[in-house]
CSV table of C-alpha atoms and ligand atoms in Angstrom, one decimal:
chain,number,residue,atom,x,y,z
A,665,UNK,CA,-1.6,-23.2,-11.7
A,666,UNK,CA,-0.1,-19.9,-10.3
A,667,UNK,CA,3.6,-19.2,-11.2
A,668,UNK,CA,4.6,-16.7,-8.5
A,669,UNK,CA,8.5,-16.6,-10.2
A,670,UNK,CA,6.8,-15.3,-13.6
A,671,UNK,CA,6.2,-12.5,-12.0
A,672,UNK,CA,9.8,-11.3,-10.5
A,673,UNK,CA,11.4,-12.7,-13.4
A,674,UNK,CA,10.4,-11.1,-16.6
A,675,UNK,CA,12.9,-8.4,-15.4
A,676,UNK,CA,16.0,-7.9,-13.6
A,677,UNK,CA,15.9,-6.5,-10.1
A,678,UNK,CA,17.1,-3.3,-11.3
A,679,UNK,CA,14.6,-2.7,-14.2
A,680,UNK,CA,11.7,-3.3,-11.9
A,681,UNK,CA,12.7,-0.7,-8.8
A,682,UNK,CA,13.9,1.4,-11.7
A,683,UNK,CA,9.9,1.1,-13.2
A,684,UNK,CA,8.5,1.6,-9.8
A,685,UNK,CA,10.6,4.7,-9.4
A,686,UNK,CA,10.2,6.1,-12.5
A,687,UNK,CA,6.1,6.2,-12.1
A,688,UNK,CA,6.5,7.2,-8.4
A,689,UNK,CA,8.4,10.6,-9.8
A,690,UNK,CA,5.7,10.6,-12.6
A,691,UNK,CA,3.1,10.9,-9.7
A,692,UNK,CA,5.1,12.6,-7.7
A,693,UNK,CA,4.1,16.7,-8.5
A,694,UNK,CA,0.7,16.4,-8.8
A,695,UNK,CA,-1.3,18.1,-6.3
A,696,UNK,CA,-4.3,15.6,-5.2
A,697,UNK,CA,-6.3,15.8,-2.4
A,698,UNK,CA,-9.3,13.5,-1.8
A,699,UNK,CA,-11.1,14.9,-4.6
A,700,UNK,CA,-10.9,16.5,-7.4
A,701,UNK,CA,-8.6,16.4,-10.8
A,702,UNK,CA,-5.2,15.3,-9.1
A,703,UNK,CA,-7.0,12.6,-8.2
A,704,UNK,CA,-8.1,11.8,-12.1
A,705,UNK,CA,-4.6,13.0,-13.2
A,706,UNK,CA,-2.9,10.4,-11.3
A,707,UNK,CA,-5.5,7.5,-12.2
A,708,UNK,CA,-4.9,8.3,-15.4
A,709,UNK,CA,-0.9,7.6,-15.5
A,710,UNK,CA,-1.8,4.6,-14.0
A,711,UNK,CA,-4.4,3.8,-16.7
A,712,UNK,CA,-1.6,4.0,-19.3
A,713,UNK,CA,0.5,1.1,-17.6
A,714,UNK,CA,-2.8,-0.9,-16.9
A,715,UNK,CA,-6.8,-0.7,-17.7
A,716,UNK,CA,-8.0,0.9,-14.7
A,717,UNK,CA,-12.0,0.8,-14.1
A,718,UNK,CA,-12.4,4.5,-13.2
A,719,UNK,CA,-15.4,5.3,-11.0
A,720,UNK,CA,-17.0,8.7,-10.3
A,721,UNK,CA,-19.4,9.0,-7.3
A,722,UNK,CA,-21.1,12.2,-6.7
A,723,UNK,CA,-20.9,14.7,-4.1
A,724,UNK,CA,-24.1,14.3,-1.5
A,725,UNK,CA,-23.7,10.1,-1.9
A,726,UNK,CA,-24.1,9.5,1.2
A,727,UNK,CA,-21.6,6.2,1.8
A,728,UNK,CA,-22.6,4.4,5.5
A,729,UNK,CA,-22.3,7.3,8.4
A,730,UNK,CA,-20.2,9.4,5.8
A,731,UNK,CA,-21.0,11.7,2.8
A,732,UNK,CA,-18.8,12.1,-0.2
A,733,UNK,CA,-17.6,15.7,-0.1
A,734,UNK,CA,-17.8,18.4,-2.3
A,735,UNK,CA,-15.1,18.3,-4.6
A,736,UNK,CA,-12.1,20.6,-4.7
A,737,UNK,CA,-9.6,22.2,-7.0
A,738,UNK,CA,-7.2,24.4,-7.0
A,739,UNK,CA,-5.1,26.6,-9.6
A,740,UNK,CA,-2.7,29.0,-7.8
A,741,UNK,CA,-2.0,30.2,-4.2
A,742,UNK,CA,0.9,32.7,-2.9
A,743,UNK,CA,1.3,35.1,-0.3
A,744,UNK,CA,3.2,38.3,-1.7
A,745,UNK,CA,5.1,41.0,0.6
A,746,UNK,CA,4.4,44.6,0.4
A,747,UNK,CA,6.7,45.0,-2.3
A,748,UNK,CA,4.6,42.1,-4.6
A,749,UNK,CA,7.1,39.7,-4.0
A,750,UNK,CA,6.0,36.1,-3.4
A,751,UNK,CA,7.3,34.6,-1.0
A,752,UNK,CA,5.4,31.7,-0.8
A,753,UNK,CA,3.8,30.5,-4.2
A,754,UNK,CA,1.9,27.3,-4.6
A,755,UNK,CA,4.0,26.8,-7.8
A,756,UNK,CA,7.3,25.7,-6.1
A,757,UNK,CA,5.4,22.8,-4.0
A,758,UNK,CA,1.7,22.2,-3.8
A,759,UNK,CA,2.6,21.3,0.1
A,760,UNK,CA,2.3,25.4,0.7
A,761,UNK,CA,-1.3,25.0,0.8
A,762,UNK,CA,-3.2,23.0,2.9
A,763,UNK,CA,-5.3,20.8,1.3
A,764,UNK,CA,-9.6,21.7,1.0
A,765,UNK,CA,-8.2,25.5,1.9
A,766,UNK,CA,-11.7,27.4,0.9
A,767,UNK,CA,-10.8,30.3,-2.3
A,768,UNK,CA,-9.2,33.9,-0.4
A,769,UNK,CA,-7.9,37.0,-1.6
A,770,UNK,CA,-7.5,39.4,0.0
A,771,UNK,CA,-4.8,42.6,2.1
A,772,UNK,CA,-4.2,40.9,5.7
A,773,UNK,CA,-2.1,41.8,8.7
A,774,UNK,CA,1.0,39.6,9.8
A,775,UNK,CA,-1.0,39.3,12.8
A,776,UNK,CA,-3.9,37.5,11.5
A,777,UNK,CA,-2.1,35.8,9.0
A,778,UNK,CA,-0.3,33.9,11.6
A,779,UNK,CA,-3.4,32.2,12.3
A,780,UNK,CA,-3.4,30.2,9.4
A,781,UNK,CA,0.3,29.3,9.1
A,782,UNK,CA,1.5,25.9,9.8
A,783,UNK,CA,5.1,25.2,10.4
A,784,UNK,CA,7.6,22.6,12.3
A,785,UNK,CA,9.4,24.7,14.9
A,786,UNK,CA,11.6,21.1,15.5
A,787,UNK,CA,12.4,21.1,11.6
A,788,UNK,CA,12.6,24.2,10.5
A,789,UNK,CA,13.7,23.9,7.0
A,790,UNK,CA,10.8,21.7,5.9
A,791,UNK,CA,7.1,22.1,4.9
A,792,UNK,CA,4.5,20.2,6.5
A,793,UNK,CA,1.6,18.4,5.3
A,794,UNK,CA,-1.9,19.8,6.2
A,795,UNK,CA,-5.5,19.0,5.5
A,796,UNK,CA,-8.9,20.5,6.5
A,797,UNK,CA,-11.1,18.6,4.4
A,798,UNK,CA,-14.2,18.7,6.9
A,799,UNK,CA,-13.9,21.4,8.1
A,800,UNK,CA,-14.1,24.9,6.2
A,801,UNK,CA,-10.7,26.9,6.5
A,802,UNK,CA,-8.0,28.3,4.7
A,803,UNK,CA,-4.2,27.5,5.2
A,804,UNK,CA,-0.7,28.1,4.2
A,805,UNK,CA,2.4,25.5,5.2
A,806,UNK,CA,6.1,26.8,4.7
A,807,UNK,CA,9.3,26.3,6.6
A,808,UNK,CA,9.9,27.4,10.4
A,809,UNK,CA,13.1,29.5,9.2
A,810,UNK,CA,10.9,31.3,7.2
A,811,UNK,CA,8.2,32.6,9.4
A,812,UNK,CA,10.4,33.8,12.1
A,813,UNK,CA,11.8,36.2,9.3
A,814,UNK,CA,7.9,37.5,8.4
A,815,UNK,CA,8.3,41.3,8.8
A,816,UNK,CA,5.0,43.1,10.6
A,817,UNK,CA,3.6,44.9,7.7
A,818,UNK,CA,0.5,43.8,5.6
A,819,UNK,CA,0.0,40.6,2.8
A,820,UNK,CA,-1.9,39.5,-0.3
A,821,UNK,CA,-3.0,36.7,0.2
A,822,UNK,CA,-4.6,34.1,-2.7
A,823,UNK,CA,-6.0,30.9,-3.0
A,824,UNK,CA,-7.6,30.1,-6.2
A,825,UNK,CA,-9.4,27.2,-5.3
A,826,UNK,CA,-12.8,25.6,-5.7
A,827,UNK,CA,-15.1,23.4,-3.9
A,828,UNK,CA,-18.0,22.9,-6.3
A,829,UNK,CA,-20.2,19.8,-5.9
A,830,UNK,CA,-18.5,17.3,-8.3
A,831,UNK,CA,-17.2,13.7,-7.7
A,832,UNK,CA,-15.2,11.5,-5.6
A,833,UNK,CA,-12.8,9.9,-8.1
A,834,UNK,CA,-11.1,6.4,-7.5
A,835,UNK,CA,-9.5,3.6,-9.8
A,836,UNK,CA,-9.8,0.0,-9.9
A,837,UNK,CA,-8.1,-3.0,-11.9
A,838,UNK,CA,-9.6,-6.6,-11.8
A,839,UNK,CA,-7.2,-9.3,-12.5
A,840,UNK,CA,-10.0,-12.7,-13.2
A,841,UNK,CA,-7.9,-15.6,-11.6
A,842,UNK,CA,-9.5,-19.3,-11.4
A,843,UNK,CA,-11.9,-18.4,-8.9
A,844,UNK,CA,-13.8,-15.5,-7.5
A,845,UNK,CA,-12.3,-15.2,-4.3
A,846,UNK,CA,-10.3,-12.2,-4.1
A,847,UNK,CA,-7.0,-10.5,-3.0
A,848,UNK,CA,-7.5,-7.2,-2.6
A,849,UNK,CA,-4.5,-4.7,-2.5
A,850,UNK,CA,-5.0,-0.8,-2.1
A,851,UNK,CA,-3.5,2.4,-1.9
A,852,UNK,CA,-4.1,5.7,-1.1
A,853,UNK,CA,-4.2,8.1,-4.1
A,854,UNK,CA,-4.9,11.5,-1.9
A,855,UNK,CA,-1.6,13.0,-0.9
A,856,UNK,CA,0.2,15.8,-2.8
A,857,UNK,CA,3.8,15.9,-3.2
A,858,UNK,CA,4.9,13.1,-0.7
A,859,UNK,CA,6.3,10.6,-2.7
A,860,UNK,CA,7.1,7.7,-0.2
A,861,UNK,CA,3.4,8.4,1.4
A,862,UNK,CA,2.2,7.4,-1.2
A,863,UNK,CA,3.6,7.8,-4.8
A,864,UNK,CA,6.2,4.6,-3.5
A,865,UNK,CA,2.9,2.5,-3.3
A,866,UNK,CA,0.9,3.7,-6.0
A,867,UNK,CA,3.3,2.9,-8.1
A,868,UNK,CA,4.2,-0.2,-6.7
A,869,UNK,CA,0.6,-1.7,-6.8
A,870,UNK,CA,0.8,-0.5,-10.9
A,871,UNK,CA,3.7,-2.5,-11.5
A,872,UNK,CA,2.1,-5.7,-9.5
A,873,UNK,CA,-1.0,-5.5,-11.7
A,874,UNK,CA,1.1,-5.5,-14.9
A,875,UNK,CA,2.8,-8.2,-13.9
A,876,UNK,CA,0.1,-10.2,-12.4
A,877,UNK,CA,-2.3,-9.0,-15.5
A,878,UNK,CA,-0.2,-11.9,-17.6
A,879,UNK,CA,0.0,-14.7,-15.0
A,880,UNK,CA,-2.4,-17.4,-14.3
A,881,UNK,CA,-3.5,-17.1,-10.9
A,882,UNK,CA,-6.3,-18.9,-8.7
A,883,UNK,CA,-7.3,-15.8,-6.6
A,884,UNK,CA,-8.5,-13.0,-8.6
A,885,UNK,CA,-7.0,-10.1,-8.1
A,886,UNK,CA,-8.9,-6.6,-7.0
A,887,UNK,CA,-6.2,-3.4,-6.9
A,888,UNK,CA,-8.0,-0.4,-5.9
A,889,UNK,CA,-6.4,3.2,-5.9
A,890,UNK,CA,-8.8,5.3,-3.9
A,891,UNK,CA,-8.3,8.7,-1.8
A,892,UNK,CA,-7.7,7.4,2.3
A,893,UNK,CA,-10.6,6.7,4.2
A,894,UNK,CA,-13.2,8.3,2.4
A,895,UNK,CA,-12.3,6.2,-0.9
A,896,UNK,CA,-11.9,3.1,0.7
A,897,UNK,CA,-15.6,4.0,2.6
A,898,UNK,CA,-17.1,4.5,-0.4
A,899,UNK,CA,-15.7,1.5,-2.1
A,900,UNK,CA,-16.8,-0.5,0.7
A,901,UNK,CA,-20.6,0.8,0.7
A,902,UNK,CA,-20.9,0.6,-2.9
A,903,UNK,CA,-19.8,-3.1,-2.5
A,904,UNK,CA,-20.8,-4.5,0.4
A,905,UNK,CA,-22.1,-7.3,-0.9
A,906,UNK,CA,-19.2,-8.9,-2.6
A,907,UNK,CA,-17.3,-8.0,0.3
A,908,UNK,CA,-17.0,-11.3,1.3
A,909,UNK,CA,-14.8,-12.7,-1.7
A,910,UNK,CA,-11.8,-10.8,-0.3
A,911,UNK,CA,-10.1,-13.6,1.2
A,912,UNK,CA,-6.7,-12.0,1.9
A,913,UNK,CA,-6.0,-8.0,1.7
A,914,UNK,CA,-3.3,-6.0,1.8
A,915,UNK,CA,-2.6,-1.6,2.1
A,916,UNK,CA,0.2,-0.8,0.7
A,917,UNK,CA,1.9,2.4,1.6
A,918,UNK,CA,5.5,4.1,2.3
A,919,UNK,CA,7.5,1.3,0.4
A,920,UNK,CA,10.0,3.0,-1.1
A,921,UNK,CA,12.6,3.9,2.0
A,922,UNK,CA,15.0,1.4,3.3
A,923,UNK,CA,13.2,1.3,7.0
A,924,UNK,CA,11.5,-2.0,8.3
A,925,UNK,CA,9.6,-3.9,6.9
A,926,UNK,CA,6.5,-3.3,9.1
A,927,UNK,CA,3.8,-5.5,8.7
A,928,UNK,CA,0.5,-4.4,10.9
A,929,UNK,CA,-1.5,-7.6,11.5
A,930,UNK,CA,-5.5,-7.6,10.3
A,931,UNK,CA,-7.9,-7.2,12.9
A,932,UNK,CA,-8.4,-10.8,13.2
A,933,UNK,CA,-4.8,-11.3,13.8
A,934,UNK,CA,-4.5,-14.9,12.7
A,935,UNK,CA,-5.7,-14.5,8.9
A,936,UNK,CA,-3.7,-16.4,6.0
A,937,UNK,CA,-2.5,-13.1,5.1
A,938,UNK,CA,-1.5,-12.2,8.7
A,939,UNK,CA,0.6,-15.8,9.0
A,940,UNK,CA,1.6,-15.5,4.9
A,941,UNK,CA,3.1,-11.5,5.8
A,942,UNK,CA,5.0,-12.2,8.8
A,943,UNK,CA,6.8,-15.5,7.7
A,944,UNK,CA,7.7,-14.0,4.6
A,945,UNK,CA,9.2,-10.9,6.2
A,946,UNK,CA,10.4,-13.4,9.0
A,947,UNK,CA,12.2,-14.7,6.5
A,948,UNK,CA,13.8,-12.2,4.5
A,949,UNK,CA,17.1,-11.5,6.2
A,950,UNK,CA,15.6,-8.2,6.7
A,951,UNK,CA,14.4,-7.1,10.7
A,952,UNK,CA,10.8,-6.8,10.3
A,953,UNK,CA,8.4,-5.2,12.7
A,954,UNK,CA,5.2,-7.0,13.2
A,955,UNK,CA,2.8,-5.2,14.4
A,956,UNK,CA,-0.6,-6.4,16.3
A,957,UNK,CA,-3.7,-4.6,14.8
A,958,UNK,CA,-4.8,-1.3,16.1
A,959,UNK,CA,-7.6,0.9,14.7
A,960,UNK,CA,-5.2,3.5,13.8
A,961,UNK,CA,-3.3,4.0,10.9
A,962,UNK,CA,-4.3,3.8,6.9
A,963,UNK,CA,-7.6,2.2,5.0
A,964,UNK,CA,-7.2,-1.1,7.0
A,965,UNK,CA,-9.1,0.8,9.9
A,966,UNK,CA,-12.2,0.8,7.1
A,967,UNK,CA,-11.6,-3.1,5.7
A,968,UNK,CA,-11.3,-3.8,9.2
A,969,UNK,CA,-14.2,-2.4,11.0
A,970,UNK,CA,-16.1,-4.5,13.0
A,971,UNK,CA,-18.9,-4.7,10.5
A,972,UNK,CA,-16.5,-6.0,7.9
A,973,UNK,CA,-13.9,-7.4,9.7
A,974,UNK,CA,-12.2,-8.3,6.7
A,975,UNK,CA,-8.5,-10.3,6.4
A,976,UNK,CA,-6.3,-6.7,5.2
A,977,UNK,CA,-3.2,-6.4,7.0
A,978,UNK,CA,-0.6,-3.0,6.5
A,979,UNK,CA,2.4,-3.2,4.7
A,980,UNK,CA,5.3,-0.4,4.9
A,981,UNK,CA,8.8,-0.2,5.4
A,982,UNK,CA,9.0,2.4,8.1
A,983,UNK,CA,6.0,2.5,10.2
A,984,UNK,CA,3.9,5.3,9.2
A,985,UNK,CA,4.8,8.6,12.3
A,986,UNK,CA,8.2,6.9,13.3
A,987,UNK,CA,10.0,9.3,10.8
A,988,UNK,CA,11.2,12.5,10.5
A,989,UNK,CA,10.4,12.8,7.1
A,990,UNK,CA,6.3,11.7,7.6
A,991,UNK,CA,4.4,14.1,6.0
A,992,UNK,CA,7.0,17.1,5.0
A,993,UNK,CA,8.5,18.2,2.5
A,994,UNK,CA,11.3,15.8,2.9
A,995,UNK,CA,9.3,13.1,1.8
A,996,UNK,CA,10.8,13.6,-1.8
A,997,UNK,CA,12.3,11.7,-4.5
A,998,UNK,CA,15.4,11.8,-2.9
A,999,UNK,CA,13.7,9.6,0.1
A,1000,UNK,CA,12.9,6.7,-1.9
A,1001,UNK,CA,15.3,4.5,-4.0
A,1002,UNK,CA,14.5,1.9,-6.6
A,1003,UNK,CA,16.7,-0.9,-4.6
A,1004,UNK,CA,14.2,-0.4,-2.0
A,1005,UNK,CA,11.1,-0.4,-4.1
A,1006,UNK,CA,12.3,-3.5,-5.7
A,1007,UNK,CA,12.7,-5.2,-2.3
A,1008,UNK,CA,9.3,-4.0,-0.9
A,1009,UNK,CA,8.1,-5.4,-4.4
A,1010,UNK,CA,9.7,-8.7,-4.2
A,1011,UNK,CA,8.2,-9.1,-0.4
A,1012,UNK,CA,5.0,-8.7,-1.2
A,1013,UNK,CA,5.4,-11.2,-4.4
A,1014,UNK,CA,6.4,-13.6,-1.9
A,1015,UNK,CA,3.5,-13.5,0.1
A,1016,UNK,CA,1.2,-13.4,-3.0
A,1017,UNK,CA,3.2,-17.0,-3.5
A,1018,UNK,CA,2.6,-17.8,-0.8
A,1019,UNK,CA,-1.0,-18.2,-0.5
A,1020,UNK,CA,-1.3,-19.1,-3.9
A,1021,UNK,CA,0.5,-22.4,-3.6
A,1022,UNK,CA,-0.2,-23.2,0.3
A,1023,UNK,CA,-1.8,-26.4,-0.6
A,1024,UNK,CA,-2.6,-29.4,1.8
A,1025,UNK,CA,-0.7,-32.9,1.1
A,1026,UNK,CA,-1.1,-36.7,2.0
A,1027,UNK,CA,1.9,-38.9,2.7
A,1028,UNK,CA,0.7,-41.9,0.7
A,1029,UNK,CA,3.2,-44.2,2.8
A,1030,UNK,CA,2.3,-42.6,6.3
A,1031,UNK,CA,3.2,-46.2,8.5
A,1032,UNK,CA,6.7,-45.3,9.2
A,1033,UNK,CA,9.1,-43.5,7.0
A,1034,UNK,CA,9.0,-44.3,3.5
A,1035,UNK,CA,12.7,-45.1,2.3
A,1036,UNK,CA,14.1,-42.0,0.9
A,1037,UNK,CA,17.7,-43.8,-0.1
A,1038,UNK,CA,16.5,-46.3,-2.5
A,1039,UNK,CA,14.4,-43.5,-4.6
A,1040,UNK,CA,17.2,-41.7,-4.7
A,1041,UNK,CA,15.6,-38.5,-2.9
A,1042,UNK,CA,18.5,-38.0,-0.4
A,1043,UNK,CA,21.2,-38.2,-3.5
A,1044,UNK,CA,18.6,-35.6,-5.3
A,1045,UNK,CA,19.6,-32.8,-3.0
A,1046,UNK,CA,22.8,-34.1,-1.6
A,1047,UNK,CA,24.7,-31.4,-3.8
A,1048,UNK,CA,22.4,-28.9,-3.3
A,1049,UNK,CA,24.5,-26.5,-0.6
A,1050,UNK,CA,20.4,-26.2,1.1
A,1051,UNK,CA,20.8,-29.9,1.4
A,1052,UNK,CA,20.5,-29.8,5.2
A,1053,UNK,CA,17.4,-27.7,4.9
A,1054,UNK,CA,16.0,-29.8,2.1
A,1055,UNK,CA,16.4,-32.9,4.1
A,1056,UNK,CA,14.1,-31.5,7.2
A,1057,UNK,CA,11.9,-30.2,4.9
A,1058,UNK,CA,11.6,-33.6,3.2
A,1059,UNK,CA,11.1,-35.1,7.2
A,1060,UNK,CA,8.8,-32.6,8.6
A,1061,UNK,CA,6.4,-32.3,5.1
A,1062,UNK,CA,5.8,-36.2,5.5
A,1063,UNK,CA,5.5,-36.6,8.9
A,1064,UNK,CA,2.8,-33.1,8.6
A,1065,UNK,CA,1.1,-34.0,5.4
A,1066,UNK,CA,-1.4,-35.6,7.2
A,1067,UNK,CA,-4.8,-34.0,5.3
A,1068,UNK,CA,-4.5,-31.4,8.2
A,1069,UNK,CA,-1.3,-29.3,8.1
A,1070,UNK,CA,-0.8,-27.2,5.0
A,1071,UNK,CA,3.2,-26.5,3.8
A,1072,UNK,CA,2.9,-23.1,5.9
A,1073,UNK,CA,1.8,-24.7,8.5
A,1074,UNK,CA,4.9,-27.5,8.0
A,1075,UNK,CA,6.9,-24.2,6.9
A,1076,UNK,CA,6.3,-22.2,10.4
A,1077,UNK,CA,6.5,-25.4,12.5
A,1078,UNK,CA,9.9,-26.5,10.5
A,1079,UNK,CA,11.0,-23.0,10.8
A,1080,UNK,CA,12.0,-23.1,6.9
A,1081,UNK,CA,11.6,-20.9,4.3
A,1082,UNK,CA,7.9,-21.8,2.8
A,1083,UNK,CA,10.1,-21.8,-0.7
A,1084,UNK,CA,12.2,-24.5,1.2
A,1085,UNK,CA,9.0,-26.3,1.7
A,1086,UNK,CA,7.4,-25.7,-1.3
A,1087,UNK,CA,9.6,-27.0,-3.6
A,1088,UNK,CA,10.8,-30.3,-1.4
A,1089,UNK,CA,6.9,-30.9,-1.5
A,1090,UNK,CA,6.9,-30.6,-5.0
A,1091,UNK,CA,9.9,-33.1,-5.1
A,1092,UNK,CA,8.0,-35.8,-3.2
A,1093,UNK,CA,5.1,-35.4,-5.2
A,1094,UNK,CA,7.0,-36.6,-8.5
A,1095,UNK,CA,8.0,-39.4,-6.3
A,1096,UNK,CA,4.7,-40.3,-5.3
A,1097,UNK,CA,4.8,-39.9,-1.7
A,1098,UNK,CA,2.2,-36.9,-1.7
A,1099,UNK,CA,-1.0,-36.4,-3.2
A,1100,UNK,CA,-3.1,-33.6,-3.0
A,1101,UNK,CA,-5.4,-34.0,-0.8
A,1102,UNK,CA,-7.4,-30.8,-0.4
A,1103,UNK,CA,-7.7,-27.6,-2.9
A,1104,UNK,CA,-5.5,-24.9,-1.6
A,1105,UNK,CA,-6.7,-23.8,2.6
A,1106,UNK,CA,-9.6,-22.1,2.5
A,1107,UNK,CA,-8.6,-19.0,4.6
B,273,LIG,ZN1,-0.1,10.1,5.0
């Protein structure tokens, strides 16, 4: 049986956020896109902490009303004044360029060079995030301040790039629990130098694997690292038809800040995973934002499309947009903390818990209340300073455990802590006044 506390306890809090961090700033100066060898470069850090399955899917594939791209690369890009100085060079931040920018060289007038700058007039000291990976263009990004300074006289420009047919790269680890249904957790693999969208997650979801690679679990256990939307497409068109063992699902992005939690609900809205997320976070002493699906937002929009329609809820910390950081240059390592990582971490083992151990019970003395006093199950938790909790728990678990309520459902209708529950269920069980009566709630 599933030991959720192996996993947050074979280190200290500290060690763990520390670990997270330390792979997130790994990550963190790569320049990925959707394709290409960021991409393979950061599946293969990952590969080093645990054996990732590494797939390769070529350009022209087509994947349901998509087609896998052509893949792109790029080596160097500035722009140089007319005295050969840069003054903006792809070497200082891979943000300057925007992402799929087609190869250029060549003498160009302020003028027309304006028309493919991007900036943030509101924050003028930071470098935004751009893509144009569908359609053909050519870009630069670089700080507001900046611009306005551009003297009227003429450029180089260069972006030595490449979009060659190639591959769409993405990474997978398979964690065989007692069955084949599946949790699947995913994260997006396809921004450059953002490190809470989504080095905080990648390298979260690493860590998680590690951990759960050396527990015994009853799920099984898919994490897939895959460029956003187009990945999770293509991993959902080459395997539609084990689709259905995902039971419960989770995205995992933007965990390493100190907002939230925010927990976006599945499509279904009810799902174990939806009821598992919120009481956890419900529960945390944190003030979480639950969030009712909407077809906006990161690969849940694919797992979640009517066709599918699978159980994968959103987990972040701040909601992705709601921040002034969101995809600028401020998104650094100085935006994410391993306290933080480590508390995102320890949510999301909870939930894992959770659902692994939200097992249906029988009172076996259901005519009235069995006498707690003379088997000493009062006294057993009288010193305990939960004692008042324990002793609900212990009321509401055998007057639910009726072959119909599991302990979440005794947990969100006792309004305790499912670890309350859990382990007071656990209690009566040595004492004989629960048996199993189901295998855990099929979801
Ligand atoms: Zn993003």
């Amino acid at each position: 049986m599933y030991a959720g506390k192996s996993l947050s306890c074979q280190l200290a809090a500290e060690d763990i956020g520390q670990e997270i961090f330390a792979l997130a700033a790994k990550i963190y100066p790569i320049c990925r896109s959707i394709t290409g060898n960021g991409v393979r470069d950061t599946l293969r850090e990952l590969d080093a902490h645990i054996g990732l399955d590494i797939h390769e899917v070529p350009t022209g594939t087509p994947v349901f009303d998509w087609t896998v791209p052509r893949e792109w690369n790029i080596r160097d890009a500035y722009i140089k004044d007319s005295r050969g100085q840069k003054i903006v060079d792809f070497a200082s931040s891979n943000l300057h360029v925007m992402s799929y920018s087609v190869p250029v060289r060549r003498q160009i007038s302020l003028d027309e060079l304006k028309g493919h700058l991007h900036t943030l007039p509101d924050q003028p000291d930071l470098i935004p995030y751009r893509t144009s990976y569908y359609a053909e263009n050519w870009g630069f990004c670089m700080a507001h301040r900046q611009f306005e300074n551009l003297r009227d006289e003429t450029y180089e420009v260069l972006i030595d790039s490449k979009l060659t047919d190639g591959h769409l790269t993405y990474g997978e680890y398979l964690h065989r629990g007692e069955t084949e249904d599946e949790i699947l957790v995913s994260a997006h693999i396809c921004h450059p130098s953002l490190a809470n969208d989504n080095c905080s997650g990648v390298a979260l979801l690493t860590h998680l694997a590690k951990r759960i690679a050396g527990a015994q679990t009853r799920y099984s256990y898919r994490f897939l690292f895959a460029p956003g939307t187009i990945g999770a497409i293509t991993w959902l068109a080459r395997n539609e038809q084990n689709a259905n063992r995902i039971k419960h699902g989770l995205v995992v992005s933007m965990v390493g800040d100190g907002g939230g939690p925010t927990y976006k609900k599945s499509r279904r809205g009810d799902a174990a995973i939806d009821r598992a997320m919120t009481h956890s976070l419900r529960h945390s002493g944190l003030m979480p934002t639950i969030l009712e699906f909407s077809p906006y937002g990161y690969d849940e929009r694919q797992y979640c499309s009517p066709g599918f329609n699978l159980p994968v809820g959103l987990f972040q910390r701040s909601k992705f947009g709601a921040i002034p950081e969101y995809h600028t240059s401020a998104d650094n390592l100085d935006f994410i903390r391993p306290d933080h990582l480590y508390r995102s971490y320890q949510l999301i083992v909870e939930t894992i818990d959770l659902i692994e151990s939200d097992v249906v019970y029988r009172n076996t003395i259901p005519k009235c209340e069995p006498q707690l006093g003379k088997r000493g199950l009062y006294a057993a938790i009288g010193g305990d300073k939960h004692a008042a909790a324990a002793n609900m728990a212990m009321l509401w678990i055998l007057n639910l455990s009726d072959g119909s309520h599991s302990l979440l459902d005794i947990a969100e209708r006792a309004e305790l802590p499912f670890a309350t529950v859990r382990s007071t269920a656990e209690l009566l069980r040595k004492h004989g006044l629960l048996e199993p009566c189901s295998d855990l709630r099929d979801p």
